[in-house]
Coordinates of C-alpha atoms and ligand atoms in Angstrom, one line a residue:
X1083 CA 26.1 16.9 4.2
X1084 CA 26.9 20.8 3.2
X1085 CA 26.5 22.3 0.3
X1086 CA 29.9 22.0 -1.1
X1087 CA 30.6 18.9 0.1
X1088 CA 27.3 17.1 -2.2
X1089 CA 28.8 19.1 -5.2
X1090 CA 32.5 17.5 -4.8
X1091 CA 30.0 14.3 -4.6
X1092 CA 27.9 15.1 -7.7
X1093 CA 31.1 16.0 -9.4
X1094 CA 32.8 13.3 -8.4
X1095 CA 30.0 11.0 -9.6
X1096 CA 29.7 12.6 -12.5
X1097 CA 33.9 11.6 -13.5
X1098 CA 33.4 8.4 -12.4
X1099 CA 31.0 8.3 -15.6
X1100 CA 27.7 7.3 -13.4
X1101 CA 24.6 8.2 -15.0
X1102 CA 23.2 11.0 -13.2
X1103 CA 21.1 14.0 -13.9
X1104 CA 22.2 17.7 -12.3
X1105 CA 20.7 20.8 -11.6
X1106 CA 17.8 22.3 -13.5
X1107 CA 17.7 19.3 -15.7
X1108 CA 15.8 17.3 -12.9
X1109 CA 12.4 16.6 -13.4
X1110 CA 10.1 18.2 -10.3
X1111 CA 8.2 14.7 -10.3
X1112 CA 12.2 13.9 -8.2
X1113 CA 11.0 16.3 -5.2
X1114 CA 8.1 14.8 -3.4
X1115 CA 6.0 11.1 -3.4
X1116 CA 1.9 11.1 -3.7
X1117 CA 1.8 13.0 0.1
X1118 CA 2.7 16.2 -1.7
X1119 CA 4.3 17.4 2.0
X1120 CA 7.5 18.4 2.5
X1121 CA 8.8 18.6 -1.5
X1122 CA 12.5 19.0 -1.9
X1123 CA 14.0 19.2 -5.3
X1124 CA 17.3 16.7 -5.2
X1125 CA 20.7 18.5 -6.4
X1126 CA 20.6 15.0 -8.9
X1127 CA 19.0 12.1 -9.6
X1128 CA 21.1 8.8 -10.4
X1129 CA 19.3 7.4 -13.1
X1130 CA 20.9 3.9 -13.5
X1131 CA 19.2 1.5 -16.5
X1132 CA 21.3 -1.8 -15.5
X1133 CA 21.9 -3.7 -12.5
X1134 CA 25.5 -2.9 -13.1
X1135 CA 25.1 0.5 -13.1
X1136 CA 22.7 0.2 -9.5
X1137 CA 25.9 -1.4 -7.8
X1138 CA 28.7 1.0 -9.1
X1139 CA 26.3 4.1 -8.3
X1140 CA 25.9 2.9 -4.7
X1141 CA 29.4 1.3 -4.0
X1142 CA 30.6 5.4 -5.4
X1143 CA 27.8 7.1 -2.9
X1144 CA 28.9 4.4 -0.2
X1145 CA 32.5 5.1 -0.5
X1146 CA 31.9 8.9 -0.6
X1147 CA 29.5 8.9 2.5
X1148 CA 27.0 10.2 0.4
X1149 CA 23.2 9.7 1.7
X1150 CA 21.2 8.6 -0.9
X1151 CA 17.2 8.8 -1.4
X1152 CA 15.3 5.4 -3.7
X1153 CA 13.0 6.2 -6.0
X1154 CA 10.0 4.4 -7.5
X1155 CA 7.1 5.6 -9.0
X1156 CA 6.8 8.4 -6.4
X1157 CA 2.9 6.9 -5.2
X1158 CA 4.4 6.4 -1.9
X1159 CA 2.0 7.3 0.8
X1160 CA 4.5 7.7 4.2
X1161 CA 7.0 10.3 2.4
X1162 CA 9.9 7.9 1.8
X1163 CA 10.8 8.6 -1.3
X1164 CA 10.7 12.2 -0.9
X1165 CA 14.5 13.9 -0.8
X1166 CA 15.8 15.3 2.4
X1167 CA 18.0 18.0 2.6
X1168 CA 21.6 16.8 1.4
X1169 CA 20.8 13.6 -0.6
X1170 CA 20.8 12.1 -3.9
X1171 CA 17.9 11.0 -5.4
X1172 CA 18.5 6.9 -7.4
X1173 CA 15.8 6.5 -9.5
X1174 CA 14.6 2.9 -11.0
X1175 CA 12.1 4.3 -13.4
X1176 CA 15.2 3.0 -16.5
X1177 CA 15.5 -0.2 -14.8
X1178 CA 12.2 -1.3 -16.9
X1179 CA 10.9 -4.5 -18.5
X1180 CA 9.7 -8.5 -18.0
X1181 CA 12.0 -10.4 -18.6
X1182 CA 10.1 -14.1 -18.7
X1183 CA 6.7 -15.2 -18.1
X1184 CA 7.4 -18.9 -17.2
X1185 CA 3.9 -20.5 -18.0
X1186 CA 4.9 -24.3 -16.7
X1187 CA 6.2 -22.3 -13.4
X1188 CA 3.2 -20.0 -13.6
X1189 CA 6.2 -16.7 -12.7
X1190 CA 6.7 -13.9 -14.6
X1191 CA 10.1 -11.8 -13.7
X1192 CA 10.9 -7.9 -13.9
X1193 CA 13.1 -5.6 -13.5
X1194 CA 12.5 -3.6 -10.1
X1195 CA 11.5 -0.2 -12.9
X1196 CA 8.4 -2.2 -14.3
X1197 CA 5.0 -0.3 -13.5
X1198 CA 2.6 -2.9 -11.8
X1199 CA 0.1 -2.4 -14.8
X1200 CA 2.2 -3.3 -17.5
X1201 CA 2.8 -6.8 -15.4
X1202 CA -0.7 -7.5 -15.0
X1203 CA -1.6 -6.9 -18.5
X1204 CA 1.4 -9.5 -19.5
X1205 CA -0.5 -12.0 -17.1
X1206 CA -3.6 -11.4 -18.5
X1207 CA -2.3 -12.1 -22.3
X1208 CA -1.1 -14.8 -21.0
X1209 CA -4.4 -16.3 -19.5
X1210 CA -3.4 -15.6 -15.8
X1211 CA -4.0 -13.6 -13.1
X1212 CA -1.2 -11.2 -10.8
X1213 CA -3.5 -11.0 -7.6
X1214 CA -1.8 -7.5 -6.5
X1215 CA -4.0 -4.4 -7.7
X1216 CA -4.2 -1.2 -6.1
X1217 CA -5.2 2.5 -7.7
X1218 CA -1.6 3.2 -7.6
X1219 CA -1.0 1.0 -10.7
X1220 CA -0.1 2.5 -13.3
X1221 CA 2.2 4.7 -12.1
X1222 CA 3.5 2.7 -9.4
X1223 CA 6.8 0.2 -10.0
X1224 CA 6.8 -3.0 -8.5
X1225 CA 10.1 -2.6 -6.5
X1226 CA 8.0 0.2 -5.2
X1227 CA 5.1 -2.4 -4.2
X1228 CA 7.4 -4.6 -2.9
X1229 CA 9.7 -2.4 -1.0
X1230 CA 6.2 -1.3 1.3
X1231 CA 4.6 -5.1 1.0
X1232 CA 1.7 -3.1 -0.6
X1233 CA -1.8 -4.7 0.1
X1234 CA -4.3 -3.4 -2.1
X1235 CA -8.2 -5.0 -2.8
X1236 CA -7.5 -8.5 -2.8
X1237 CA -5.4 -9.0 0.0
X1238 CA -8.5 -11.3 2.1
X1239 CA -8.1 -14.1 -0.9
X1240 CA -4.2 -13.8 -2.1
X1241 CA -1.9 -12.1 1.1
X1242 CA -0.1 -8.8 0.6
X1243 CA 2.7 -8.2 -2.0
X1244 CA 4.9 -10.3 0.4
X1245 CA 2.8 -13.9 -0.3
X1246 CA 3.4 -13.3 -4.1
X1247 CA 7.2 -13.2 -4.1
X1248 CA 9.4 -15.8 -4.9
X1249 CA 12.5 -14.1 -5.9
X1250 CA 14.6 -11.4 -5.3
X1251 CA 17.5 -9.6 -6.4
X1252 CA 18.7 -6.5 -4.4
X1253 CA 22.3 -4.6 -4.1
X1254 CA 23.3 -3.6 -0.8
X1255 CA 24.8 0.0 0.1
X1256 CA 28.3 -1.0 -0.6
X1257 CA 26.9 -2.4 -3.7
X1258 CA 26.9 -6.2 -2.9
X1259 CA 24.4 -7.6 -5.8
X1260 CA 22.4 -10.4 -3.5
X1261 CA 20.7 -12.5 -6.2
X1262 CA 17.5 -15.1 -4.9
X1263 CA 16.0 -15.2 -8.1
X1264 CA 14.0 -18.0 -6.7
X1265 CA 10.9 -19.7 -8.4
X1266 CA 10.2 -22.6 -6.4
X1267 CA 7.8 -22.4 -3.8
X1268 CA 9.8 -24.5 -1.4
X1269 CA 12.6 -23.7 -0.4
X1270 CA 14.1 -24.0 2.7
X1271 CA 17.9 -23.8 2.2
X1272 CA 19.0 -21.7 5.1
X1273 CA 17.6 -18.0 5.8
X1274 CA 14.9 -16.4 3.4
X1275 CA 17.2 -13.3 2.1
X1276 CA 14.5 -11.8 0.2
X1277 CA 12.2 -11.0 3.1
X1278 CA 14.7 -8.4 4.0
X1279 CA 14.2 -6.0 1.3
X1280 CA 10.3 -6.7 1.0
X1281 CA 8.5 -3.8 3.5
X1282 CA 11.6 -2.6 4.6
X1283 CA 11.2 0.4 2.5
X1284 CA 15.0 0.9 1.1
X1285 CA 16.5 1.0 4.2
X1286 CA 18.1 -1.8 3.9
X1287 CA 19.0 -2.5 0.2
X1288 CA 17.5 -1.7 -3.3
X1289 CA 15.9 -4.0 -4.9
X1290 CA 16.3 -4.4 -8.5
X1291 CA 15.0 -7.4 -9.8
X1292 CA 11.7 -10.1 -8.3
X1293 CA 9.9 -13.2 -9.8
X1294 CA 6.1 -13.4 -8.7
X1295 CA 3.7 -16.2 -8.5
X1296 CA 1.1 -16.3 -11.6
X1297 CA -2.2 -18.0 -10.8
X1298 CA -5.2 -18.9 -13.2
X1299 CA -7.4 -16.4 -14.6
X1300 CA -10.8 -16.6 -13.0
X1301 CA -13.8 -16.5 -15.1
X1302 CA -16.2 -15.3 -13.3
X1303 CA -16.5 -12.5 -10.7
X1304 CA -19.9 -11.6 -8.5
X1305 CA -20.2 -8.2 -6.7
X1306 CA -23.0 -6.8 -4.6
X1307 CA -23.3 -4.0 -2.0
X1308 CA -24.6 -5.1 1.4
X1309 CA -27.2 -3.0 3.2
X1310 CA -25.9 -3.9 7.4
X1311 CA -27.4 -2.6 10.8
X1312 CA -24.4 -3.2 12.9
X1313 CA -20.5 -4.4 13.1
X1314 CA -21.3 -7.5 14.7
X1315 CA -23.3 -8.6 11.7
X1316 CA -20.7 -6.6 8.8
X1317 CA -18.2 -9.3 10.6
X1318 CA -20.9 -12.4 10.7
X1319 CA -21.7 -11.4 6.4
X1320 CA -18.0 -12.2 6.1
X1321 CA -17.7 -15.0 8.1
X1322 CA -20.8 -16.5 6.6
X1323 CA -19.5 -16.2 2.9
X1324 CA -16.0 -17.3 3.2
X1325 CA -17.6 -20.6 4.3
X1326 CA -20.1 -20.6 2.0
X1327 CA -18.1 -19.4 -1.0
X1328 CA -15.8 -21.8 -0.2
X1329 CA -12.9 -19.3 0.0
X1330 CA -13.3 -17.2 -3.1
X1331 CA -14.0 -13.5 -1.4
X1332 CA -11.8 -11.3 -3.3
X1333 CA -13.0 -8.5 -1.6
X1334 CA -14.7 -7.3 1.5
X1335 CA -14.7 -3.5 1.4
X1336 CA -17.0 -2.0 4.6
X1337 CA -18.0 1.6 3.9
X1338 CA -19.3 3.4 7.4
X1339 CA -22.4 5.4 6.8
X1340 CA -20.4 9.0 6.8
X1341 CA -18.0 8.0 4.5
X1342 CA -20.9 6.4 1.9
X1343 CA -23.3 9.4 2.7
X1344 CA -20.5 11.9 1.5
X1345 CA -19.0 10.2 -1.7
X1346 CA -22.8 9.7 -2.7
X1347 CA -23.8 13.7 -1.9
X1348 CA -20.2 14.7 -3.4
X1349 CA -20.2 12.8 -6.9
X1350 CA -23.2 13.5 -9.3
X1351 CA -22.8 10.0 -10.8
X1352 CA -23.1 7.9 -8.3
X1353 CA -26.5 6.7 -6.3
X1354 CA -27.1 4.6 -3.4
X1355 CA -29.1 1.2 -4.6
X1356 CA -31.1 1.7 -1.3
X1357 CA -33.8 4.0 -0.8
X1358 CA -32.9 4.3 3.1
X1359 CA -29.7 4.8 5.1
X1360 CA -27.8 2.5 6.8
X1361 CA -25.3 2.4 9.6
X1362 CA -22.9 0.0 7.5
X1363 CA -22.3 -1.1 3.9
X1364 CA -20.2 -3.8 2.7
X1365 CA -18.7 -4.4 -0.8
X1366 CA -18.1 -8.2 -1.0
X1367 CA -16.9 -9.4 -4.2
X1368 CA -16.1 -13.5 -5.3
X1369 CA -14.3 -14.6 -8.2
X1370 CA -14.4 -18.5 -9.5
X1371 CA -13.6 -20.7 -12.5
X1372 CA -17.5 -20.9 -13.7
X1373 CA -19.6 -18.7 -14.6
X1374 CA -23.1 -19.9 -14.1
X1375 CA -22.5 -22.1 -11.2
X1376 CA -20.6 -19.2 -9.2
X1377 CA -23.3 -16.6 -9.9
X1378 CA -26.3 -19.1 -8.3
X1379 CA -23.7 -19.8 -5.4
X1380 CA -23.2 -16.1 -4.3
X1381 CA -26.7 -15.3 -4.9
X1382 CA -28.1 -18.3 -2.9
X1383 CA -25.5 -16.8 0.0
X1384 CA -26.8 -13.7 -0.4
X1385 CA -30.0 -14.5 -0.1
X1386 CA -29.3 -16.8 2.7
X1387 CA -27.8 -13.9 4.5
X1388 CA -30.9 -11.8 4.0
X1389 CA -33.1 -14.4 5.6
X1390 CA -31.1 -15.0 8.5
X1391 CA -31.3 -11.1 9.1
X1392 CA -27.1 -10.6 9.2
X1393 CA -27.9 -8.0 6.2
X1394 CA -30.7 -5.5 5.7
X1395 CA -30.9 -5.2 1.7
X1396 CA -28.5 -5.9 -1.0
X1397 CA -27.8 -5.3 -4.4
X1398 CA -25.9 -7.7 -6.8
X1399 CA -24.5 -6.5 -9.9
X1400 CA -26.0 -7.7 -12.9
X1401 CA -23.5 -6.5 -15.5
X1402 CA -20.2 -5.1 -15.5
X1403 CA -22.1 -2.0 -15.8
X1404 CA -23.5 -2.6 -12.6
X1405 CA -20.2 -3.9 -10.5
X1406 CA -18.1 -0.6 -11.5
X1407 CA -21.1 1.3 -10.3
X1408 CA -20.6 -0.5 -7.2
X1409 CA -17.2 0.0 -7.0
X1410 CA -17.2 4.0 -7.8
X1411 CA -19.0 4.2 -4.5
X1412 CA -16.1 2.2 -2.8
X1413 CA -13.2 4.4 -5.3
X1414 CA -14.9 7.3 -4.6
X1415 CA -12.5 8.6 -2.0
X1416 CA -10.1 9.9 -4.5
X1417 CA -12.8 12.0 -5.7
X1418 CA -13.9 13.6 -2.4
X1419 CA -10.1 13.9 -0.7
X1420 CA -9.6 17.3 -2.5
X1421 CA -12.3 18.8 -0.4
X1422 CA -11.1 17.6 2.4
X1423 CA -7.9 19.0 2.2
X1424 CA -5.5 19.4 4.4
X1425 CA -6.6 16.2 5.9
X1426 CA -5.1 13.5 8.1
X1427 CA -5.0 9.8 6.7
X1428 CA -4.4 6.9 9.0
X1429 CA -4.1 3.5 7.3
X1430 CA -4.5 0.8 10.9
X1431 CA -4.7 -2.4 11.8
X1432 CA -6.1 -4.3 14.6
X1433 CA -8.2 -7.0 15.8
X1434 CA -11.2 -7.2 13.8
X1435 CA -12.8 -7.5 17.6
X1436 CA -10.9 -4.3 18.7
X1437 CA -12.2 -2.0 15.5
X1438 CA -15.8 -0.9 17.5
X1439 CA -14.1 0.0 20.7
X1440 CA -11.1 2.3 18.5
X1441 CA -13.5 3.7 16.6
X1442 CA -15.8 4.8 19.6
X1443 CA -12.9 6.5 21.7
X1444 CA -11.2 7.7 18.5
X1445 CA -15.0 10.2 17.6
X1446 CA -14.8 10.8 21.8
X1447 CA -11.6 12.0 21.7
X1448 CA -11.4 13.7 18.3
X1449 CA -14.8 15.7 19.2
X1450 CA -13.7 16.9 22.6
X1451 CA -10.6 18.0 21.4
X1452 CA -11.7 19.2 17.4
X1453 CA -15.5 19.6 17.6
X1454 CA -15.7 20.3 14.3
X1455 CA -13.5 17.6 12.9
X1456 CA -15.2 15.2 10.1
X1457 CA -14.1 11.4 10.3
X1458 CA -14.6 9.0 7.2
X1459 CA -14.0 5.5 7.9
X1460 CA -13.9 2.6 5.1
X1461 CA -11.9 -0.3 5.8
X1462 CA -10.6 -4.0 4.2
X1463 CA -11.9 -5.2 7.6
X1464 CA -11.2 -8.8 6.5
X1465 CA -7.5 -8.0 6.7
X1466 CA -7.8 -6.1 9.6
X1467 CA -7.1 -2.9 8.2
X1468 CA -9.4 0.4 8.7
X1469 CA -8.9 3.7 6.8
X1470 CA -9.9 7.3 8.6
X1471 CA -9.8 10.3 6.6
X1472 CA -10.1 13.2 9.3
X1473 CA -10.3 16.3 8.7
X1474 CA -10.9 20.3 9.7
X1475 CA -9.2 21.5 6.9
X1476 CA -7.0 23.1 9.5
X1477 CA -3.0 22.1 9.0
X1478 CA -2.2 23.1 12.3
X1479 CA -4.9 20.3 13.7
X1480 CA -3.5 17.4 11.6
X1481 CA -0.5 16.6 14.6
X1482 CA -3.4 16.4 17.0
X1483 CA -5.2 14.1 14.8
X1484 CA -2.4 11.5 14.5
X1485 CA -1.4 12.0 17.8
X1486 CA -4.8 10.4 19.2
X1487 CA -5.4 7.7 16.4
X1488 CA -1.8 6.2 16.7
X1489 CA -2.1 6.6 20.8
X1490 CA -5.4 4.8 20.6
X1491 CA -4.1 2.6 17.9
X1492 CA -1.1 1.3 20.5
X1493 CA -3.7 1.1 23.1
X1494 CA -5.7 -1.6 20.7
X1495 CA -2.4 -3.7 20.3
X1496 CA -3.2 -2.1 16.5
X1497 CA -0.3 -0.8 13.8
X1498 CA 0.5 2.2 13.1
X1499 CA 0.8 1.4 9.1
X1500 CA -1.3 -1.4 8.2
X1501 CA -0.3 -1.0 4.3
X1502 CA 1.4 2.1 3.6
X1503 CA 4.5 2.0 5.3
X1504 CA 6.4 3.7 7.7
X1505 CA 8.2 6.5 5.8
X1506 CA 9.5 10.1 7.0
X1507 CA 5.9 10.6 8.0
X1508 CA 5.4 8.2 10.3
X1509 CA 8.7 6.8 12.4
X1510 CA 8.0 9.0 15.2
X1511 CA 4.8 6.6 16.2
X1512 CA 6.2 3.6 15.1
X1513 CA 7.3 2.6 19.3
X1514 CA 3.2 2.4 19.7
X1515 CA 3.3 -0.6 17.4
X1516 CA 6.6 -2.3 18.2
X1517 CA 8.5 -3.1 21.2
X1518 CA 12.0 -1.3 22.5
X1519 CA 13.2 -4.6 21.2
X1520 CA 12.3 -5.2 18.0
X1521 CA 13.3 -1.6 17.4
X1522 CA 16.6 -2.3 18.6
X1523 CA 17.2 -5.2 16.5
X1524 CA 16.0 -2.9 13.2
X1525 CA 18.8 -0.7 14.4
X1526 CA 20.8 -3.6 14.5
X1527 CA 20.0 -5.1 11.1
X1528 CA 20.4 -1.4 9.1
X1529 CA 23.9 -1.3 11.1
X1530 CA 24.6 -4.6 9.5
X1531 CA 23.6 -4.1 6.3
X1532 CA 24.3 -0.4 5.4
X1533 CA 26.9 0.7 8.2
X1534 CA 27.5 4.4 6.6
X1535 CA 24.0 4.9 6.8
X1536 CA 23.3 6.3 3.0
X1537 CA 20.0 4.0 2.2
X1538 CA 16.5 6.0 3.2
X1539 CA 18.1 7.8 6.2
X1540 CA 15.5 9.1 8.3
X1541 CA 13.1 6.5 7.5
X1542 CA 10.8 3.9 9.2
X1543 CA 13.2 3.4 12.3
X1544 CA 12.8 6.0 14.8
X1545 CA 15.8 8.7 15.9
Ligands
FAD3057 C1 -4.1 6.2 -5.7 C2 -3.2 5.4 -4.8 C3 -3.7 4.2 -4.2 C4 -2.9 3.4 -3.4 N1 -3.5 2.3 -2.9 C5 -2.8 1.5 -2.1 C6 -3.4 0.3 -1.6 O1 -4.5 0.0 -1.8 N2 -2.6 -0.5 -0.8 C7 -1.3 -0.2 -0.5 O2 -0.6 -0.9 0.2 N3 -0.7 1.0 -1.0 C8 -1.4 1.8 -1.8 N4 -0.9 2.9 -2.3 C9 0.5 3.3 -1.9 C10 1.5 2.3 -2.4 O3 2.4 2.0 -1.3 C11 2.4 2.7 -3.5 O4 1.5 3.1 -4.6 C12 3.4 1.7 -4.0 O5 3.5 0.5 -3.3 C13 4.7 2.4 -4.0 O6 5.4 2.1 -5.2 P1 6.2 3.3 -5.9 O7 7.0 2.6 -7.0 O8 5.4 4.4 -6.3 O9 7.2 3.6 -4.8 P2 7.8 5.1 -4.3 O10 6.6 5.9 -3.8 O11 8.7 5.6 -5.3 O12 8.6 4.6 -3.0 C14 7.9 4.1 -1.9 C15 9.0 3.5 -0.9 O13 9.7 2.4 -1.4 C16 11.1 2.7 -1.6 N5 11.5 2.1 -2.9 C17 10.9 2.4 -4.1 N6 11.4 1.6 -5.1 C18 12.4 0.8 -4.5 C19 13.3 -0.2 -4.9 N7 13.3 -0.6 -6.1 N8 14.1 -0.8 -4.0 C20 14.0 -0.4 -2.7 N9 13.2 0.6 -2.2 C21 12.4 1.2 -3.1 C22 11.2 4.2 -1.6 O14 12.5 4.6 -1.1 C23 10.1 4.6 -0.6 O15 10.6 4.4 0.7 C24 -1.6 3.8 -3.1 C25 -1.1 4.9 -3.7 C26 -1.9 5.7 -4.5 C27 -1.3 7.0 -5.0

């Protein structure tokens, strides 16, 4: 769209009485998502505070042609809520507040606007628990979480945003409010409309409104960092505890020795528990009803796993002094990411078998073509999902970097984007994940649902 044509827009907009921001009054925190590449200050932002308000904004931008850009709490890690030349910008960030916490139904629903904090702390008043955390969370919304199915630290025990949704409300391009304000957890009455807008990014509609599933606070909640000699056994220490601890691993976070070595040189607090290095280190966490009795169970495991030789050492928190020491080391990489910089992040998935093999011919590849690349690795390997943070503080290396871990990725029947999302960033490699197919039937599905083509152009489906 030209320059003179998004003014008659804005203008026109602007008559119709929409509420909408112009100009120099925009805030810069409109112009690019937590990637920080590519910035773009929008012409205006559409800052609607009711439902209402969503639908007449987009049924006006639909009318008009007008491409517009959906905006959460701008955390995004795959550029999609960063502006491209020639759209609007429709922020949620007015559409704020719970509106019930349903104890009987153990639900509480919000408006698409509400940060994720601010609903976990409701929970927590209210003596349960909203399994979805991430560091994203207080500035994140939760139409944010759920339009990329964010996963987060606690994905192994409760699923990814996805398994906590129950109901939906979204409006379509044309503005078509589609209300499944659902709170049963059956219910089979013809398709599931809500899985449409969860992970698909705003593509395909905005979502406004959800109700998510409650569950009882725990009590208790047992952390220790796991000395390991080898993948085979990090996978055998998981195996071991989720039948042991009879399925209460909240978390299984594996830190490769380069990634641990670096946060512990690069961060004066923090100090390895072990007076040796080690290949591997696992951060396994368990959270139960009692107190006592879950503490003796997850040390008797531990130990258990000592004996049998699938761990080297470990160290189990003894206060809550202790477990956030333990998980700084884990956290760490937002303190170590600045040096890095510019630096390539790839957020994978694949078969917890296939991780050794990537990981070997990803170093082969990335030495012979960067020698002097660095590779971190940490990874929720219990859901599959390995981060690398590669770097050789070189922009111009970063395509060269993505190029072989999404190549290599594809070759392990891996994704692309276990977590983050597609975005602007990454639609270009999203055919090494999924098949000519199934990206013809997206195509088919945005056609369907947003024929003008206003919602997230340029997003998660390829050119
Ligand atoms: C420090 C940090 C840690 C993170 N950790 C994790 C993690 O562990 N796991 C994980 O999965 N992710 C993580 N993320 C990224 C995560 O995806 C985002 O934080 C969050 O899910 C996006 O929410 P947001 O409101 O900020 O959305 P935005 O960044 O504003 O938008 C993200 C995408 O969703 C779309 N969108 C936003 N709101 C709506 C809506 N109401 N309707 C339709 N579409 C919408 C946007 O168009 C865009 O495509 C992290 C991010 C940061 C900064």
């Amino acid at each position: 769209m030209d320059i003179d044509a998004l003014g008659n827009t804005i203008s026109a907009l602007r008559k119709q009485g929409h509420p909408i921001v112009v100009g120099d009054d925009v805030s810069k925190r409109h112009s690019v998502d937590f990637t920080c590449e590519n910035a773009l200050k929008p012409a205006a932002v559409l800052r609607p505070a009711t439902v209402e308000e969503v639908s007449a904004a987009l049924k006006a931008c639909n009318d008009l042609g007008q491409p517009v850009v959906v905006q959460g709490g701008m955390t995004g890690l795959a550029g999609g809520a960063t502006p491209r030349p020639g759209e609007l910008a429709l922020s949620l960030e007015r559409l704020s507040g719970i509106e019930e916490l349903d104890e009987a139904a153990m639900t509480i629903t919000a408006l698409a606007g509400t940060p994720l904090q601010t609903m976990q702390e409701a929970a927590e008043q209210a003596g349960f628990l909203l399994p979805l955390d991430f560091g994203a969370r207080g500035s994140c919304h939760i139409g944010g979480a759920i339009a990329t199915n964010a996963g987060g630290n606690q994905v192994i025990r409760f699923g990814m945003t996805r398994n906590l949704v129950l109901g939906l409300e979204a409006v379509l391009a044309d503005g078509a409010v589609i209300r499944s304000m659902n709170k049963m957890l059956k219910n089979n009455a013809g398709y599931d409309l809500k899985q449409l807008f969860i992970g698909s990014e705003g593509t395909l509609g905005v979502i406004t409104r959800c109700v998510l599933r409650l569950l009882p606070r725990m009590a208790s909640s047992c952390t220790a960092l796991c000395a390991i000699q080898s993948f085979p056994q990090a996978v055998k220490l998981l195996r071991a505890l989720q039948a042991k601890l009879g399925g209460s691993v909240s978390a299984f976070e594996v830190m490769w020795a380069d990634y641990f070595q670096r946060v512990i040189n690069h961060i004066d607090a923090l100090r390895s528990p072990f007076s040796q290095p080690f290949p591997l280190y696992a951060l396994v966490e368990a959270e139960g009803p009692d107190v006592e009795a879950d503490a003796r169970r997850f040390e008797a495991a531990m130990g258990a796993a000592l004996e049998s030789g699938i761990i080297a050492d470990a160290a189990i928190a003894q206060s809550v002094k202790d477990r956030k020491a333990l998980w700084a080391i884990r956290d760490g990489v937002a303190d170590i990411t600045a040096g890095l910089a510019p630096f390539a992040s790839l957020d994978l998935s694949m078969d917890i078998a296939a991780m050794p093999s990537f990981l070997d011919q990803f170093d082969r590849e990335l030495k012979a073509a960067l020698p002097r690349a660095i590779n971190l690795v940490f990874g929720h390997i219990g859901d599959n999902n390995l981060h690398l943070l590669v770097s050789t503080r070189r922009h111009q290396d970063l395509s060269a970097i993505f190029d072989i871990g999404y190549r290599l990725t594809g070759a392990h029947r891996g994704s692309v984007s276990a977590e983050h999302g597609i975005g602007a960033l990454k639609r270009g490699y999203l055919h090494y994940s999924r098949s000519p197919e199934e990206l013809a039937l997206m195509r088919r599905m945005k056609n369907a649902l947003d024929p003008r083509g206003i919602l997230n152009p340029g997003r998660v489906i390829p050119a």
